[in-house]
mmCIF file of C-alpha atoms and ligand atoms in Angstrom:
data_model
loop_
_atom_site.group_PDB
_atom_site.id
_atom_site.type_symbol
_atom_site.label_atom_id
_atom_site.label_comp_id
_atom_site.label_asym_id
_atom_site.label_seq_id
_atom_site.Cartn_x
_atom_site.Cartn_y
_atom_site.Cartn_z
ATOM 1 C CA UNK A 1406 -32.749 -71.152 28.263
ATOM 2 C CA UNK A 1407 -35.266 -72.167 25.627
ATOM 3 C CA UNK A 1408 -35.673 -75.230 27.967
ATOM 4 C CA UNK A 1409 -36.524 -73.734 30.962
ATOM 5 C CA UNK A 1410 -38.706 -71.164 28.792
ATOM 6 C CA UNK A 1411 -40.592 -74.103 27.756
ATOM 7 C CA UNK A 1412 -40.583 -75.716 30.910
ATOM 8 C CA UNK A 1413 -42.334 -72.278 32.428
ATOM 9 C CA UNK A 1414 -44.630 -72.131 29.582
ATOM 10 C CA UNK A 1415 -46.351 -76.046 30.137
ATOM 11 C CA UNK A 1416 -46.749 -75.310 33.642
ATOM 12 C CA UNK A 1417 -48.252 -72.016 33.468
ATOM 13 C CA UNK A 1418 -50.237 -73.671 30.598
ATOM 14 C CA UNK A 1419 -51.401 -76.384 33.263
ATOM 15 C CA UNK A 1420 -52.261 -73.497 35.429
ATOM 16 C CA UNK A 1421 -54.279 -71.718 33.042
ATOM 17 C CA UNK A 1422 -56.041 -74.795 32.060
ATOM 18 C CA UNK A 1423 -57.042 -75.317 35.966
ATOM 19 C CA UNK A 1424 -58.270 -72.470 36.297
ATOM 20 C CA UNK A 1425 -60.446 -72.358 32.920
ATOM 21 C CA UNK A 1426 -62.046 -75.691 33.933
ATOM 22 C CA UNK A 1427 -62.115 -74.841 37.789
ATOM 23 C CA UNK A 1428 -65.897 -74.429 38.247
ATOM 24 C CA UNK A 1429 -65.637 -73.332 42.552
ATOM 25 C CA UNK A 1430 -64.002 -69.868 41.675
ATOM 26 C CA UNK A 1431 -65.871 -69.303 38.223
ATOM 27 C CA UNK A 1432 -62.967 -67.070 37.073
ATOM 28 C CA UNK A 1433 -60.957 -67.877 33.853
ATOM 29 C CA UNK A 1434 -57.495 -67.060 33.716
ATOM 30 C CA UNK A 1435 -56.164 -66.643 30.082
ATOM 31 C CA UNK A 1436 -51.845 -66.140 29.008
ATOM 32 C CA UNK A 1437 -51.594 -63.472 26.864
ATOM 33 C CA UNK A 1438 -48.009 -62.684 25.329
ATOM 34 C CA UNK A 1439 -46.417 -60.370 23.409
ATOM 35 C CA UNK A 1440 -42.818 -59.155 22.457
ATOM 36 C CA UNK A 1441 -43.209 -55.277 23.316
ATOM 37 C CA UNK A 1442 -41.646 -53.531 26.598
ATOM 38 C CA UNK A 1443 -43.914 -52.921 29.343
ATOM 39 C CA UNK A 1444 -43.816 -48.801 28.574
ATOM 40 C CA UNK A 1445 -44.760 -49.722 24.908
ATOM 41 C CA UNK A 1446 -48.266 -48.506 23.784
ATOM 42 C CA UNK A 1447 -49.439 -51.766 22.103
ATOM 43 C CA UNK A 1448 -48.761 -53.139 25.794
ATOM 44 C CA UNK A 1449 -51.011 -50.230 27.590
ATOM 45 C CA UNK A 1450 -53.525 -50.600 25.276
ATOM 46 C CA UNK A 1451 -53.348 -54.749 26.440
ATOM 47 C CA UNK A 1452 -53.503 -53.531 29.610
ATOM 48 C CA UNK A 1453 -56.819 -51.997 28.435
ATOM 49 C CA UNK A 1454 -58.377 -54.833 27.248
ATOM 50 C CA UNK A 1455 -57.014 -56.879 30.198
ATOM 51 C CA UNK A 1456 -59.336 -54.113 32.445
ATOM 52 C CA UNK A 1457 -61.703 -54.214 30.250
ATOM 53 C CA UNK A 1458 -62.434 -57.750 29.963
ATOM 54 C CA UNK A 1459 -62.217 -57.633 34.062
ATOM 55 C CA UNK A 1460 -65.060 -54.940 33.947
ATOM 56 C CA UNK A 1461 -67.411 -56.900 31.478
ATOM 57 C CA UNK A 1462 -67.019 -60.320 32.655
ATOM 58 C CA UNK A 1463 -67.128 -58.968 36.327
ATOM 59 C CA UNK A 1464 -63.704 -60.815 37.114
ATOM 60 C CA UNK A 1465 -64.723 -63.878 35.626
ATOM 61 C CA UNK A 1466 -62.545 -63.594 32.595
ATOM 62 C CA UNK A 1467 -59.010 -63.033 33.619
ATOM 63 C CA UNK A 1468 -55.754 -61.951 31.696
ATOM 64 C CA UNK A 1469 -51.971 -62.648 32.700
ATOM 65 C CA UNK A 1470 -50.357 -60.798 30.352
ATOM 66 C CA UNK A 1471 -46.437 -61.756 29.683
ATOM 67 C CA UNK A 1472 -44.494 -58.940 27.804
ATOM 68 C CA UNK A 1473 -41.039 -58.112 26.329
ATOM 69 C CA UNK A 1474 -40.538 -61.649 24.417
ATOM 70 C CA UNK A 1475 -40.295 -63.449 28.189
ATOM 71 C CA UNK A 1476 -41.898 -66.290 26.461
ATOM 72 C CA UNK A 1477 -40.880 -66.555 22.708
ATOM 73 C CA UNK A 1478 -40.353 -64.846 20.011
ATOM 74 C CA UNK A 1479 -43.175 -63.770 17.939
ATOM 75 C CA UNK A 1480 -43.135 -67.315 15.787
ATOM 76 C CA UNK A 1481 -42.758 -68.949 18.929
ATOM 77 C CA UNK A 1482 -45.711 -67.557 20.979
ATOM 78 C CA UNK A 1483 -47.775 -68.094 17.401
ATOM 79 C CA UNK A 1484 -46.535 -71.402 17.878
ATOM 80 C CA UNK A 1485 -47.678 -71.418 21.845
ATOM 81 C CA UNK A 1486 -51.317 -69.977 20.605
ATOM 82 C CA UNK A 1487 -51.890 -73.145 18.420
ATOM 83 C CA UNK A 1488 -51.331 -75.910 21.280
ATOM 84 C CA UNK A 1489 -53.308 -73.501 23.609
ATOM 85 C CA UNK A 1490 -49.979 -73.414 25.852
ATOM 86 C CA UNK A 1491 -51.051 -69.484 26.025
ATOM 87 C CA UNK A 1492 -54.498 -68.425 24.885
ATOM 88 C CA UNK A 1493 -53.704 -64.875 23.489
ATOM 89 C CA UNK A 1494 -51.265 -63.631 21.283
ATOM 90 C CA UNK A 1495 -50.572 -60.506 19.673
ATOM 91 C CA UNK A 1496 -48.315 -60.421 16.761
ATOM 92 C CA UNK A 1497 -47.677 -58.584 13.456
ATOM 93 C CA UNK A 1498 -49.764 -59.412 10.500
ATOM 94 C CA UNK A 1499 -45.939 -59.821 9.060
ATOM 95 C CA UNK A 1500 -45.337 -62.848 11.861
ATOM 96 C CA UNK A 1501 -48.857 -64.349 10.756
ATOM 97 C CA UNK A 1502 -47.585 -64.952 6.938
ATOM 98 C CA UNK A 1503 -45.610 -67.970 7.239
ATOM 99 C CA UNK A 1504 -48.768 -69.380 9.045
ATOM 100 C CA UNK A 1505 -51.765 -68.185 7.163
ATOM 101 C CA UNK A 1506 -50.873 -66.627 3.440
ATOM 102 C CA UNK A 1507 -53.669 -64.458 3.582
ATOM 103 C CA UNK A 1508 -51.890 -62.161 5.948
ATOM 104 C CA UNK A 1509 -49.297 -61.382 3.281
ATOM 105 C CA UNK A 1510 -51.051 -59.205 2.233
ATOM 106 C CA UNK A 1511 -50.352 -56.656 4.732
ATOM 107 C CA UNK A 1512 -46.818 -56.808 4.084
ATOM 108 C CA UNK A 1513 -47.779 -55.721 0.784
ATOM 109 C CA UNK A 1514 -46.104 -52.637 -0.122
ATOM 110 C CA UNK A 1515 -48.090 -49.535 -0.469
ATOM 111 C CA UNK A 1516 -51.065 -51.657 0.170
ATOM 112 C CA UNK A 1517 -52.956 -48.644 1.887
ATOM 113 C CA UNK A 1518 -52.584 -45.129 0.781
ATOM 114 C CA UNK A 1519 -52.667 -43.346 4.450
ATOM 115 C CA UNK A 1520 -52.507 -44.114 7.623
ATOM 116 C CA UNK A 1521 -56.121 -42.985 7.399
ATOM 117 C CA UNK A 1522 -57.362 -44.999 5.089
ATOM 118 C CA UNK A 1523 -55.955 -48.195 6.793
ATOM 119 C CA UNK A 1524 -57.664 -47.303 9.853
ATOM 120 C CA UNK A 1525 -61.120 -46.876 8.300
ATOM 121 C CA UNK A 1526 -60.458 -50.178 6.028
ATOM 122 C CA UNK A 1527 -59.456 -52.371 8.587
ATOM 123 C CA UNK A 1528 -62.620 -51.567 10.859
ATOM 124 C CA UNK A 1529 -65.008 -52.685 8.136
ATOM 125 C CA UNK A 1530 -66.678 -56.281 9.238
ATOM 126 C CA UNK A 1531 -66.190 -57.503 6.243
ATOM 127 C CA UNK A 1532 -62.305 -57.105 6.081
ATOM 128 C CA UNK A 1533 -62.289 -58.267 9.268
ATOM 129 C CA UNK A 1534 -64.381 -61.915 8.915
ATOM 130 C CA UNK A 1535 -62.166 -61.891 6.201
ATOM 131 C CA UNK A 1536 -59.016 -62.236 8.039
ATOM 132 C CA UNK A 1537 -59.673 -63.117 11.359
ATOM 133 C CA UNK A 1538 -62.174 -65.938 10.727
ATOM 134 C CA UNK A 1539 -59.859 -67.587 8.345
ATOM 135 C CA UNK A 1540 -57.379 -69.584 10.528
ATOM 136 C CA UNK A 1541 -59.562 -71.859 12.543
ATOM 137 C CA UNK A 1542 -57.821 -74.797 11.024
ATOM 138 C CA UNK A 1543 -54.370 -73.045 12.146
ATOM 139 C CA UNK A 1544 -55.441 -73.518 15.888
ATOM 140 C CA UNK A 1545 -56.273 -69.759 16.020
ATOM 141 C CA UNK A 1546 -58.348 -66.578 15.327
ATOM 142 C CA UNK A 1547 -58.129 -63.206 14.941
ATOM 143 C CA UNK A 1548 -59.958 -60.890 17.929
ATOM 144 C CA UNK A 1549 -59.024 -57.682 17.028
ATOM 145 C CA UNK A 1550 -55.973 -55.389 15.273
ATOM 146 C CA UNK A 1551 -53.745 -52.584 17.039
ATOM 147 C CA UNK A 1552 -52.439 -49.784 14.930
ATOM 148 C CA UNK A 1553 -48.762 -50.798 14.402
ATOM 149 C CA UNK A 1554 -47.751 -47.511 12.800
ATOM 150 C CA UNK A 1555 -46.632 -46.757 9.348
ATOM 151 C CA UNK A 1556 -42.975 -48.698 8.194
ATOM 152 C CA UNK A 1557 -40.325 -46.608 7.422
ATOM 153 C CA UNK A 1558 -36.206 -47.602 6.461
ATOM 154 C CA UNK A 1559 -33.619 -46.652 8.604
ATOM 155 C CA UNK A 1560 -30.067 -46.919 8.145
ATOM 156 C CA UNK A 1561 -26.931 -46.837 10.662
ATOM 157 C CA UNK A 1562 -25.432 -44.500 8.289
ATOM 158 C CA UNK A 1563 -25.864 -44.841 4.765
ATOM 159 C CA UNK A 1564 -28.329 -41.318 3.370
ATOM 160 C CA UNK A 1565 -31.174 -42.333 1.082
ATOM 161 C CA UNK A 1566 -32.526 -40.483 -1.535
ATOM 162 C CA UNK A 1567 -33.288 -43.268 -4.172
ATOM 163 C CA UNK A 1568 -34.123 -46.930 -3.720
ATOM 164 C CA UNK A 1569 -31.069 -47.241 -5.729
ATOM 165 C CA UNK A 1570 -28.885 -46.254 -2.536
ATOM 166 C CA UNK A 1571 -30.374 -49.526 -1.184
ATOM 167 C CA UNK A 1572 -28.174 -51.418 -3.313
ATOM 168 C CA UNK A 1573 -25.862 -54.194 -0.793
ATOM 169 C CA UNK A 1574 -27.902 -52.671 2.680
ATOM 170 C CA UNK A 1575 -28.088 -55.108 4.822
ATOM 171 C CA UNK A 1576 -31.529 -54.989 5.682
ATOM 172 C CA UNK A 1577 -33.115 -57.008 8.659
ATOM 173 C CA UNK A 1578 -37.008 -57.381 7.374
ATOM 174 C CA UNK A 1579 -39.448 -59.395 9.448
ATOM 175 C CA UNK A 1580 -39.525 -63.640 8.905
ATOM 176 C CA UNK A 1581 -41.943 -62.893 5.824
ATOM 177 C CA UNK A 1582 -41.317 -63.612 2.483
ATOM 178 C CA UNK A 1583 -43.196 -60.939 1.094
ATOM 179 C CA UNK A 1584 -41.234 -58.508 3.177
ATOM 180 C CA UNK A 1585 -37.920 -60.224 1.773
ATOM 181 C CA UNK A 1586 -39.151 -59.834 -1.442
ATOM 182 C CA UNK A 1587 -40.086 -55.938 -1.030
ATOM 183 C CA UNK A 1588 -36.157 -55.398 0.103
ATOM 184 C CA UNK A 1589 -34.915 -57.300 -2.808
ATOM 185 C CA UNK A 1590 -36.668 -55.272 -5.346
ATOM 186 C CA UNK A 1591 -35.706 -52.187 -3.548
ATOM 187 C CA UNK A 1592 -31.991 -53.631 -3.923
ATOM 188 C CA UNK A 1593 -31.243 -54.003 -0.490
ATOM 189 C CA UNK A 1594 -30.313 -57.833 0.430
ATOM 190 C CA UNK A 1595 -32.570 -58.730 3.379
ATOM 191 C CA UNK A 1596 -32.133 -60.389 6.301
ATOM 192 C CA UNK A 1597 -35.480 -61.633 7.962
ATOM 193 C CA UNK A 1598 -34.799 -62.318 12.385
ATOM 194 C CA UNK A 1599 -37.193 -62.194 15.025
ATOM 195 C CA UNK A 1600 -37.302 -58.131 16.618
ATOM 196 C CA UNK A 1601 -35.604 -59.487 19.512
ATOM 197 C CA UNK A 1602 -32.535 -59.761 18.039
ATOM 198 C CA UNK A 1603 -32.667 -56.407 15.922
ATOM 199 C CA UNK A 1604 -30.816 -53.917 18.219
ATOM 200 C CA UNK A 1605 -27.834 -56.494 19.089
ATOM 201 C CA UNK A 1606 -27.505 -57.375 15.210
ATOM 202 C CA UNK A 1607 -27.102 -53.458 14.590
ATOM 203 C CA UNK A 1608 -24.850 -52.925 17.267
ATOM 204 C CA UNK A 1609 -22.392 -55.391 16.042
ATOM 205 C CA UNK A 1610 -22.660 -53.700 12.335
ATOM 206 C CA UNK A 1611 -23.797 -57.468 10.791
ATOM 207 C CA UNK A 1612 -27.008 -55.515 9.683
ATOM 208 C CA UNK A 1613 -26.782 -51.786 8.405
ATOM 209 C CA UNK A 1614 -30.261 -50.859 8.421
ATOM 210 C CA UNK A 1615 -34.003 -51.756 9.275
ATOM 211 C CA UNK A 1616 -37.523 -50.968 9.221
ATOM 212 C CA UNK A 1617 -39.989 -49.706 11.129
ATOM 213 C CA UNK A 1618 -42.099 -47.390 12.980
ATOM 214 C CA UNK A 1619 -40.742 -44.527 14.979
ATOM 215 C CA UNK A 1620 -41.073 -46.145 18.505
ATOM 216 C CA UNK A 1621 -38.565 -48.626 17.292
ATOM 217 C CA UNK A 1622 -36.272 -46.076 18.169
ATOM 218 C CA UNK A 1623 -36.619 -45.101 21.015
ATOM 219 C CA UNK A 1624 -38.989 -47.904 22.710
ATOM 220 C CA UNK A 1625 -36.380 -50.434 21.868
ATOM 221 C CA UNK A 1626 -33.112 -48.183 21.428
ATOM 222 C CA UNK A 1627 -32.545 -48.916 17.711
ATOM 223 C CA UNK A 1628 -31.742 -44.723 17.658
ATOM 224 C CA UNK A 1629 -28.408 -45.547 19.776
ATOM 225 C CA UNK A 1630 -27.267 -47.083 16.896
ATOM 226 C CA UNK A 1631 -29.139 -46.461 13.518
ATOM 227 C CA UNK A 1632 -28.718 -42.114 13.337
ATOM 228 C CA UNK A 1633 -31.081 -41.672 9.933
ATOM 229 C CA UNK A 1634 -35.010 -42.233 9.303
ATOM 230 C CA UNK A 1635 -36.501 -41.805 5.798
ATOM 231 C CA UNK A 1636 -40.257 -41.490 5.501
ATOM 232 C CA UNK A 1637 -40.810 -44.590 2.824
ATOM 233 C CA UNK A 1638 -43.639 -45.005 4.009
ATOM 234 C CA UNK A 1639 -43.269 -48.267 2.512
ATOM 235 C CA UNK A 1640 -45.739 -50.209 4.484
ATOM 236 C CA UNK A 1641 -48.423 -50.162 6.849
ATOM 237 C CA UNK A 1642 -48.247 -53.577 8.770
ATOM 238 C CA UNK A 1643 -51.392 -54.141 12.037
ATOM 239 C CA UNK A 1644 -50.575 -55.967 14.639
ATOM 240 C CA UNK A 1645 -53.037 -59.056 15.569
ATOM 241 C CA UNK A 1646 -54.714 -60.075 18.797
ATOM 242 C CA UNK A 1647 -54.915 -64.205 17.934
ATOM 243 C CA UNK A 1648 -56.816 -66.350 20.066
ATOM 244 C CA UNK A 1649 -56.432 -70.514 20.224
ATOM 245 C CA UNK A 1650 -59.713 -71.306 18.962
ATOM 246 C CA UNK A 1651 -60.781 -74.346 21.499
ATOM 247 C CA UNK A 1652 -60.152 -71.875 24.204
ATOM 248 C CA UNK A 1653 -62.379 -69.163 21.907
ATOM 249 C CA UNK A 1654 -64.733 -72.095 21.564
ATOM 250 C CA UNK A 1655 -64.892 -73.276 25.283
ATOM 251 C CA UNK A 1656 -66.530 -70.236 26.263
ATOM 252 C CA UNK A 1657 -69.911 -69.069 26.646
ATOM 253 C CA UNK A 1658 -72.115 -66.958 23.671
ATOM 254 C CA UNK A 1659 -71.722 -64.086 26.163
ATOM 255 C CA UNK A 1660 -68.354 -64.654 27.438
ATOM 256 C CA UNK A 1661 -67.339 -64.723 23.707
ATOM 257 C CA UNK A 1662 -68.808 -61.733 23.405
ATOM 258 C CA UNK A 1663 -67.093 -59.505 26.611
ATOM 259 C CA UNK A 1664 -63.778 -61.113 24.524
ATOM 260 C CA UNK A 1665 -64.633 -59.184 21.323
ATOM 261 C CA UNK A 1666 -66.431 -55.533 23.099
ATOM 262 C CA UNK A 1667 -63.219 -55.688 25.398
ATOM 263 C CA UNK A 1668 -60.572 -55.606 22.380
ATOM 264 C CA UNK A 1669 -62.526 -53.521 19.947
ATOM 265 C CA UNK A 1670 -63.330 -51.422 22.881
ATOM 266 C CA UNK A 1671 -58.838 -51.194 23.296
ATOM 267 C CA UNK A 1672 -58.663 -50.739 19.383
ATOM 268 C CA UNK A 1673 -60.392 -47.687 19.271
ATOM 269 C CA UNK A 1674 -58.972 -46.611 22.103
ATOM 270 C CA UNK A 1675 -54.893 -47.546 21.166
ATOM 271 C CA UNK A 1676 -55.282 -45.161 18.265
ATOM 272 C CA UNK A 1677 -54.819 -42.054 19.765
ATOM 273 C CA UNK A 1678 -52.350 -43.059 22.510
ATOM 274 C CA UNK A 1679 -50.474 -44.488 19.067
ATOM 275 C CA UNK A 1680 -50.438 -41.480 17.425
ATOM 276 C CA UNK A 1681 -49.399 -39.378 20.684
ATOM 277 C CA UNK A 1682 -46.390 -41.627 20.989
ATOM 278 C CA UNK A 1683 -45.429 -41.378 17.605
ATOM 279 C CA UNK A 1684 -44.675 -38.177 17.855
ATOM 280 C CA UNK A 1685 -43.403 -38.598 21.543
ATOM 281 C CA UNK A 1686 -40.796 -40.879 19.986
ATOM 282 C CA UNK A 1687 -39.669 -38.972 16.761
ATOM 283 C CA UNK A 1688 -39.015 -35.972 19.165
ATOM 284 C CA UNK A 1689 -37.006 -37.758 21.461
ATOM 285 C CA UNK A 1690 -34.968 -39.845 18.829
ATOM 286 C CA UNK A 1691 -34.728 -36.652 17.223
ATOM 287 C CA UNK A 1692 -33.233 -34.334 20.702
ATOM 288 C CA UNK A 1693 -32.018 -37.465 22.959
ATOM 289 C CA UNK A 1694 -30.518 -39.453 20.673
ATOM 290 C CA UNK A 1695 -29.565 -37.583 17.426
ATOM 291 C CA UNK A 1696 -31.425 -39.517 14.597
ATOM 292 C CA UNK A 1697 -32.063 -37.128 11.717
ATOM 293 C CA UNK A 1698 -35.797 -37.802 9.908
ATOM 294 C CA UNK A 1699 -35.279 -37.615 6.289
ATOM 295 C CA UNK A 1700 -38.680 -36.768 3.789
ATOM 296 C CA UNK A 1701 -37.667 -38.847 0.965
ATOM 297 C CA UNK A 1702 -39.419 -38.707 -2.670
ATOM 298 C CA UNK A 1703 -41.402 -42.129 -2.591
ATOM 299 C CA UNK A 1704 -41.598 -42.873 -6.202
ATOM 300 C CA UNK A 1705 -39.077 -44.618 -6.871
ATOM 301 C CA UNK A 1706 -39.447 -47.106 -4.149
ATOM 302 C CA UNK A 1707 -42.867 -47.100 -5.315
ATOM 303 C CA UNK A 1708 -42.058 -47.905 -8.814
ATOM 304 C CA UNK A 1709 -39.575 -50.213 -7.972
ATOM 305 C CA UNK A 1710 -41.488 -52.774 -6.062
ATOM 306 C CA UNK A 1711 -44.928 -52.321 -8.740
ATOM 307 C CA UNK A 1712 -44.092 -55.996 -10.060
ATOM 308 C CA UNK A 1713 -44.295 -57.376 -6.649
ATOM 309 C CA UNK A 1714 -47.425 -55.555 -5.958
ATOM 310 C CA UNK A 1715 -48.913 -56.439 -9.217
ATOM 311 C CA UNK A 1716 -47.519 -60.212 -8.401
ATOM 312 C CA UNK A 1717 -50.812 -60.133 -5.380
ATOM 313 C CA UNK A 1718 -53.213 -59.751 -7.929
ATOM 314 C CA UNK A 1719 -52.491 -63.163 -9.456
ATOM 315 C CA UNK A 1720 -52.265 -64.999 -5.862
ATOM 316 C CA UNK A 1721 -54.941 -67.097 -5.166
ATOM 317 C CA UNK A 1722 -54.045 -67.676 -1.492
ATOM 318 C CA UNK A 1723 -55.075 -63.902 -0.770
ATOM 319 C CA UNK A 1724 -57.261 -62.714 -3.767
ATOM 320 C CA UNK A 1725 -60.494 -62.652 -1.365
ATOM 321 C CA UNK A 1726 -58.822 -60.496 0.576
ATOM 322 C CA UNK A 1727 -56.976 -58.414 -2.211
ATOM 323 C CA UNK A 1728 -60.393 -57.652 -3.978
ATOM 324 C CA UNK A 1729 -61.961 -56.817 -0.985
ATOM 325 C CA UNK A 1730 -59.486 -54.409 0.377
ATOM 326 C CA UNK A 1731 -58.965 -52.882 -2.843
ATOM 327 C CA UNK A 1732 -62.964 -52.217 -2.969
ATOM 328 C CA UNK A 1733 -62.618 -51.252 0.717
ATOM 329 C CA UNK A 1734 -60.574 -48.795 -0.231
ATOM 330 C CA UNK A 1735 -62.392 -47.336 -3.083
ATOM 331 C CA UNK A 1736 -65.760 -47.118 -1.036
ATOM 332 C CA UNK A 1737 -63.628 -45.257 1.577
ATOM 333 C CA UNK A 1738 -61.953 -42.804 -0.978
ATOM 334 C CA UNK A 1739 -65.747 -42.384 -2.838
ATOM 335 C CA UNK A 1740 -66.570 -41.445 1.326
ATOM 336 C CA UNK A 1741 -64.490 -38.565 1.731
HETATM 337 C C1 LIG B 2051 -43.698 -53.801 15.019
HETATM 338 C C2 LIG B 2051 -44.743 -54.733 15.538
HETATM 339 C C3 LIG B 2051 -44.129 -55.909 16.288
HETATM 340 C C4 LIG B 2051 -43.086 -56.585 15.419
HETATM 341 C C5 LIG B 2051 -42.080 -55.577 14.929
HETATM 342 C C6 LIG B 2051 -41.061 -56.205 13.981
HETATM 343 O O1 LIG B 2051 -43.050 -53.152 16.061
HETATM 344 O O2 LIG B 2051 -45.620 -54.043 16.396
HETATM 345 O O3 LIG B 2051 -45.156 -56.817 16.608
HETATM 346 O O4 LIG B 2051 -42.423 -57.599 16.131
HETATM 347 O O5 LIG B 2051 -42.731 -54.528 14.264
HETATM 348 O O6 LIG B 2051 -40.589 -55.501 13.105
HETATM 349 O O7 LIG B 2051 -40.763 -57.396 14.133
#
């Protein structure tokens, strides 16, 4: 299977590479891939920056956009992004780690007090060069970030009221080590896979719990077999929009720049549509499917993961980005 994936990918890579250097049409046509089901918001709002790059470039800058994990798993299509076998990516900040330490960070937990304050911290330039610019010797940069929701445990059946109940959970976390680490000081015992695998893992009771936002649920059926949802509010994780950075390179200082209006332009836009669906999915998961949400008091998870926190502010792979979010985030809360 992962043969003839492969086998797909190099020739649609060919393809793409015709038409970027084919100079009779003058249209570019750029792979984009992501893991999500087509009636997934990240995808729609993809879909907007797919129409939106048509728009600007006039139909000179074209997107094929492959969904639902058809070509990889998230470490996989990273992987795809860096040989320019597919041009565009979009990923979690989680999937980045184990490429670029800098996006650890965001798998901090309890980096960001509110969803709020996320949002108005990561739309700062300056948190954004900081990030995004970073990873041209990866093979890749960032273009823009898609509100990915606030994390939250759930559980197949086990109730929650202290991190304590954690204790021998089996835990599927994202392939980070920081998230590992944030499940091992809760007491859980982690076990990083790709999202792919998630709902089938559940199923066949090897994994008792996960963690996520609320379209996990119901977007990919996770509430058919996990029945409990607990507000942790452990972690707010964005998803990425990479880009292979010849193919950012290859193009013009205006072409470049419909790239970057066309996915901030989808950013802004994805936020509302995000937090419609939210609620869309808790209220289905909730009716449809029979997952109880749980408010849980916070402070012991938060107290329990403090030396892991505290652990970022002696990293030198992501201090720049550590002090800059933390004064981010104090200019923001001086704001309001
Ligand atoms: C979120 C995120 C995905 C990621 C998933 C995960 O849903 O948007 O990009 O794959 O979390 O937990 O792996």
């Amino acid at each position: 299977m992962r043969i003839f994936l492969l086998c797909i990918v190099s020739v649609l890579s060919l393809l793409a590479g015709c038409a970027q250097t084919s100079s009779s049409e003058d249209t570019k046509e750029f792979i984009l891939a992501h893991n999500q089901p087509t009636n997934h918001p990240i995808h729609e709002s993809l879909v907007d920056f797919q129409r939106l790059l048509d728009e600007k470039s006039d139909g000179k800058l074209k997107l094929r956009i492959y969904a639902n994990g058809q070509l990889g798993s998230e470490r996989e299509v990273i992987e795809m992004t860096q040989t320019n076998a597919v041009q565009f990516t979009k990923v979690s900040a989680s999937a980045l780690e184990s490429f670029s330490e800098a996006y650890s960070l965001f798998s901090m937990p309890y980096l960001f007090d509110s969803k709020e304050q996320f949002r108005d911290v990561m739309k700062m330039p300056e948190i954004q060069d900081a990030f995004y610019n970073k990873t041209e010797d990866n093979g890749f940069i960032g273009i823009t970030y898609y509100d990915a929701g606030v994390r939250n445990m759930y559980t197949k059946d086990r109730i929650l009221e202290t991190n304590e109940d954690m204790h021998g959970l089996k835990t599927r976390v994202q392939p980070s080590k920081t998230s590992v680490q944030m499940i091992e000081a809760l007491g859980g015992t982690p076990t990083p896979m790709g999202f792919g695998e998630v709902y089938t893992t559940l199923q066949s009771g090897l994994l008792d719990a996960a963690e996520n936002n609320e379209s996990a649920l119901t977007d990919n059926k996770h509430g058919e077999v996990a029945k409990h949802y607990f507000y942790t509010e452990h972690a707010i994780v964005p998803d990425i929009l990479i880009m292979n950075v010849e193919a950012y390179n290859q193009l013009s200082d205006e072409e470049q720049q419909w790239v970057r209006e066309a996915a901030a332009e989808s950013t802004a836009l994805h936020e509302p549509r995000w937090d419609e669906r939210m609620l869309e999915s808790r209220q289905i998961a909730e009716e449809e499917m029979g997952v109880t949400f749980h408010k849980i008091d916070k402070s012991n998870f938060m107290e329990a993961v403090r030396p892991l926190q505290e652990s970022f502010k002696e990293n030198e792979a992501t201090k720049e980005q550590y002090d800059l979010i933390m004064g981010a985030k104090e200019e923001n809360d001086e704001q309001d």
